Amino acid sequence: MANDAWVVQERDAETIESPALWLLADSGHTGGLLGANRLYLRAGEPGTKPHFHEKSAEAFYVLDGTLRMLVGTELITVDKGGYVVVPPGVRHAFAAPPELAADVLITLTPGIERFGYFRALPEILRGDLPLDEVDRIHERYDVHFVDAPEWDESFDGGRK
């Protein structure tokens, strides 16, 4: 492709099941500029627990449905067409509300190789990996989990 552009069609994108995730661009595809994926959460499906990234900003564009989020200390609802940019170091979490699904385009800039993390995620979520290995994976991919009682109480991880 001219100018080293990266192009991937939906039918060619690698996918991860549960939650449905399309891996669109990793840092290596974009010269380190960004990473991108598309996430589909069924109604009431949790996305992630509260966490932050030290090295990158993360942006969320809601393609369809509604996304519930924790951003810093604020609990917000982002409707179709809404856009949220979370700076490095700011804790955040997200889930689909019980009544609606969420279809979201997520970008991370600057890009960090993250596809390996998403490939390991089903094993992490099932509890198939030893905790020290999970800790190493989170450190490698710049995912730092934190406490957020307001998320747990208000959203019950997105299930309320």
mmCIF file of C-alpha atoms in Angstrom:
data_model
loop_
_atom_site.group_PDB
_atom_site.id
_atom_site.type_symbol
_atom_site.label_atom_id
_atom_site.label_comp_id
_atom_site.label_asym_id
_atom_site.label_seq_id
_atom_site.Cartn_x
_atom_site.Cartn_y
_atom_site.Cartn_z
ATOM 1 C CA MET A 1 0.000 0.000 0.000
ATOM 2 C CA ALA A 2 1.228 3.501 -0.792
ATOM 3 C CA ASN A 3 2.878 5.453 2.034
ATOM 4 C CA ASP A 4 2.841 2.385 4.294
ATOM 5 C CA ALA A 5 -0.835 2.900 5.130
ATOM 6 C CA TRP A 6 -2.522 0.106 7.104
ATOM 7 C CA VAL A 7 -5.824 -1.222 5.781
ATOM 8 C CA VAL A 8 -7.865 -4.048 7.283
ATOM 9 C CA GLN A 9 -11.375 -5.073 6.275
ATOM 10 C CA GLU A 10 -13.780 -6.279 8.969
ATOM 11 C CA ARG A 11 -13.867 -9.731 7.357
ATOM 12 C CA ASP A 12 -10.058 -9.965 7.632
ATOM 13 C CA ALA A 13 -9.652 -8.628 11.170
ATOM 14 C CA GLU A 14 -8.609 -11.066 13.867
ATOM 15 C CA THR A 15 -11.426 -11.528 16.364
ATOM 16 C CA ILE A 16 -11.573 -12.488 20.024
ATOM 17 C CA GLU A 17 -14.757 -13.939 21.506
ATOM 18 C CA SER A 18 -16.502 -12.961 24.724
ATOM 19 C CA PRO A 19 -16.527 -10.059 24.651
ATOM 20 C CA ALA A 20 -16.609 -9.703 20.862
ATOM 21 C CA LEU A 21 -13.468 -7.825 19.875
ATOM 22 C CA TRP A 22 -12.094 -7.028 16.425
ATOM 23 C CA LEU A 23 -8.330 -6.355 16.432
ATOM 24 C CA LEU A 24 -7.974 -3.607 13.822
ATOM 25 C CA ALA A 25 -4.509 -2.066 14.175
ATOM 26 C CA ASP A 26 -1.636 -2.645 16.557
ATOM 27 C CA SER A 27 1.289 -0.305 17.140
ATOM 28 C CA GLY A 28 3.462 -2.205 14.659
ATOM 29 C CA HIS A 29 0.898 -1.649 11.905
ATOM 30 C CA THR A 30 0.903 2.130 12.382
ATOM 31 C CA GLY A 31 4.540 2.963 13.051
ATOM 32 C CA GLY A 32 3.713 3.362 16.754
ATOM 33 C CA LEU A 33 1.129 6.084 16.150
ATOM 34 C CA LEU A 34 -1.924 4.259 17.477
ATOM 35 C CA GLY A 35 -3.716 1.016 18.140
ATOM 36 C CA ALA A 36 -7.386 0.386 17.396
ATOM 37 C CA ASN A 37 -10.053 -2.206 18.043
ATOM 38 C CA ARG A 38 -13.804 -2.526 17.919
ATOM 39 C CA LEU A 39 -15.641 -3.900 20.946
ATOM 40 C CA TYR A 40 -19.202 -5.174 21.056
ATOM 41 C CA LEU A 41 -20.754 -5.680 24.489
ATOM 42 C CA ARG A 42 -24.166 -7.314 24.837
ATOM 43 C CA ALA A 43 -26.713 -5.589 27.076
ATOM 44 C CA GLY A 44 -25.424 -5.791 30.656
ATOM 45 C CA GLU A 45 -22.048 -7.242 29.643
ATOM 46 C CA PRO A 46 -19.041 -5.894 31.560
ATOM 47 C CA GLY A 47 -16.183 -4.440 29.561
ATOM 48 C CA THR A 48 -13.352 -3.966 32.031
ATOM 49 C CA LYS A 49 -12.667 -3.223 35.659
ATOM 50 C CA PRO A 50 -11.213 0.167 36.661
ATOM 51 C CA HIS A 51 -7.685 0.645 35.379
ATOM 52 C CA PHE A 52 -5.347 3.204 33.829
ATOM 53 C CA HIS A 53 -2.553 3.350 31.263
ATOM 54 C CA GLU A 54 0.704 5.176 32.027
ATOM 55 C CA LYS A 55 1.912 5.527 28.438
ATOM 56 C CA SER A 56 -1.136 6.189 26.269
ATOM 57 C CA ALA A 57 -4.416 8.025 25.976
ATOM 58 C CA GLU A 58 -7.445 5.895 25.138
ATOM 59 C CA ALA A 59 -10.393 7.151 23.114
ATOM 60 C CA PHE A 60 -13.882 5.645 22.866
ATOM 61 C CA TYR A 61 -16.364 6.384 20.073
ATOM 62 C CA VAL A 62 -19.792 4.795 20.544
ATOM 63 C CA LEU A 63 -20.870 3.456 17.148
ATOM 64 C CA ASP A 64 -24.205 2.183 18.423
ATOM 65 C CA GLY A 65 -26.006 1.691 21.712
ATOM 66 C CA THR A 66 -24.813 3.118 25.020
ATOM 67 C CA LEU A 67 -21.628 2.760 27.052
ATOM 68 C CA ARG A 68 -21.451 3.270 30.812
ATOM 69 C CA MET A 69 -18.083 4.555 31.984
ATOM 70 C CA LEU A 70 -16.062 5.587 34.969
ATOM 71 C CA VAL A 71 -13.641 8.376 34.007
ATOM 72 C CA GLY A 72 -11.539 9.579 36.916
ATOM 73 C CA THR A 73 -14.156 9.818 39.669
ATOM 74 C CA GLU A 74 -17.088 10.588 37.374
ATOM 75 C CA LEU A 75 -19.704 8.028 36.326
ATOM 76 C CA ILE A 76 -21.006 8.840 32.845
ATOM 77 C CA THR A 77 -23.250 7.424 30.149
ATOM 78 C CA VAL A 78 -22.103 7.832 26.562
ATOM 79 C CA ASP A 79 -24.752 7.476 23.865
ATOM 80 C CA LYS A 80 -24.423 6.639 20.170
ATOM 81 C CA GLY A 81 -22.134 9.181 18.532
ATOM 82 C CA GLY A 82 -20.507 10.146 21.840
ATOM 83 C CA TYR A 83 -16.740 10.371 22.128
ATOM 84 C CA VAL A 84 -14.532 10.173 25.233
ATOM 85 C CA VAL A 85 -10.763 10.679 25.440
ATOM 86 C CA VAL A 86 -9.098 9.383 28.603
ATOM 87 C CA PRO A 87 -5.590 10.852 29.182
ATOM 88 C CA PRO A 88 -2.700 8.724 30.465
ATOM 89 C CA GLY A 89 -2.893 8.092 34.208
ATOM 90 C CA VAL A 90 -6.676 8.586 34.465
ATOM 91 C CA ARG A 91 -8.558 5.587 35.800
ATOM 92 C CA HIS A 92 -11.476 4.358 33.736
ATOM 93 C CA ALA A 93 -13.825 1.418 33.326
ATOM 94 C CA PHE A 94 -16.659 0.606 30.964
ATOM 95 C CA ALA A 95 -19.625 -1.716 30.478
ATOM 96 C CA ALA A 96 -22.881 -1.966 28.570
ATOM 97 C CA PRO A 97 -25.952 -0.977 30.576
ATOM 98 C CA PRO A 98 -28.506 -3.729 31.291
ATOM 99 C CA GLU A 99 -30.983 -2.442 28.728
ATOM 100 C CA LEU A 100 -28.703 -1.773 25.721
ATOM 101 C CA ALA A 101 -25.707 -3.215 23.912
ATOM 102 C CA ALA A 102 -22.644 -1.109 23.158
ATOM 103 C CA ASP A 103 -20.660 -1.123 19.910
ATOM 104 C CA VAL A 104 -17.494 0.920 20.426
ATOM 105 C CA LEU A 105 -14.418 1.911 18.415
ATOM 106 C CA ILE A 106 -11.446 2.212 20.787
ATOM 107 C CA THR A 107 -8.141 3.831 19.882
ATOM 108 C CA LEU A 108 -4.969 4.113 21.901
ATOM 109 C CA THR A 109 -2.285 6.699 21.179
ATOM 110 C CA PRO A 110 0.610 6.522 21.028
ATOM 111 C CA GLY A 111 0.290 2.915 20.036
ATOM 112 C CA ILE A 112 1.508 0.142 22.294
ATOM 113 C CA GLU A 113 1.597 -3.440 21.068
ATOM 114 C CA ARG A 114 -1.591 -4.707 22.670
ATOM 115 C CA PHE A 115 -2.906 -7.544 20.475
ATOM 116 C CA GLY A 116 -0.992 -10.039 22.655
ATOM 117 C CA TYR A 117 -2.928 -8.794 25.670
ATOM 118 C CA PHE A 118 -6.271 -9.221 23.935
ATOM 119 C CA ARG A 119 -5.293 -12.732 22.819
ATOM 120 C CA ALA A 120 -4.512 -13.631 26.459
ATOM 121 C CA LEU A 121 -7.666 -11.969 27.813
ATOM 122 C CA PRO A 122 -10.005 -15.004 27.564
ATOM 123 C CA GLU A 123 -7.542 -17.048 29.672
ATOM 124 C CA ILE A 124 -7.165 -14.188 32.155
ATOM 125 C CA LEU A 125 -10.938 -13.765 32.512
ATOM 126 C CA ARG A 126 -11.459 -17.515 33.004
ATOM 127 C CA GLY A 127 -8.760 -17.569 35.699
ATOM 128 C CA ASP A 128 -6.647 -20.068 33.747
ATOM 129 C CA LEU A 129 -3.329 -18.264 34.339
ATOM 130 C CA PRO A 130 -1.338 -18.012 37.576
ATOM 131 C CA LEU A 131 -1.660 -14.594 39.245
ATOM 132 C CA ASP A 132 2.045 -13.785 38.833
ATOM 133 C CA GLU A 133 1.721 -14.391 35.080
ATOM 134 C CA VAL A 134 -1.354 -12.147 34.947
ATOM 135 C CA ASP A 135 0.615 -9.430 36.775
ATOM 136 C CA ARG A 136 3.457 -9.713 34.237
ATOM 137 C CA ILE A 137 0.997 -9.494 31.344
ATOM 138 C CA HIS A 138 -0.666 -6.396 32.775
ATOM 139 C CA GLU A 139 2.686 -4.679 33.335
ATOM 140 C CA ARG A 140 3.922 -5.571 29.839
ATOM 141 C CA TYR A 141 0.807 -4.162 28.173
ATOM 142 C CA ASP A 142 0.457 -1.058 30.392
ATOM 143 C CA VAL A 143 -2.815 -2.089 32.055
ATOM 144 C CA HIS A 144 -2.843 -1.101 35.734
ATOM 145 C CA PHE A 145 -5.948 -2.074 37.722
ATOM 146 C CA VAL A 146 -7.094 0.128 40.608
ATOM 147 C CA ASP A 147 -9.845 0.239 43.209
ATOM 148 C CA ALA A 148 -12.941 2.278 42.401
ATOM 149 C CA PRO A 149 -15.711 1.718 44.950
ATOM 150 C CA GLU A 150 -17.999 4.147 43.114
ATOM 151 C CA TRP A 151 -17.878 1.880 40.034
ATOM 152 C CA ASP A 152 -18.491 -1.246 42.071
ATOM 153 C CA GLU A 153 -21.375 0.313 44.012
ATOM 154 C CA SER A 154 -23.079 2.347 41.289
ATOM 155 C CA PHE A 155 -22.635 0.069 38.326
ATOM 156 C CA ASP A 156 -21.889 -3.303 39.905
ATOM 157 C CA GLY A 157 -19.343 -3.732 37.127
ATOM 158 C CA GLY A 158 -21.972 -2.698 34.586
ATOM 159 C CA ARG A 159 -24.635 -5.205 35.639
ATOM 160 C CA LYS A 160 -27.012 -2.790 37.406
#
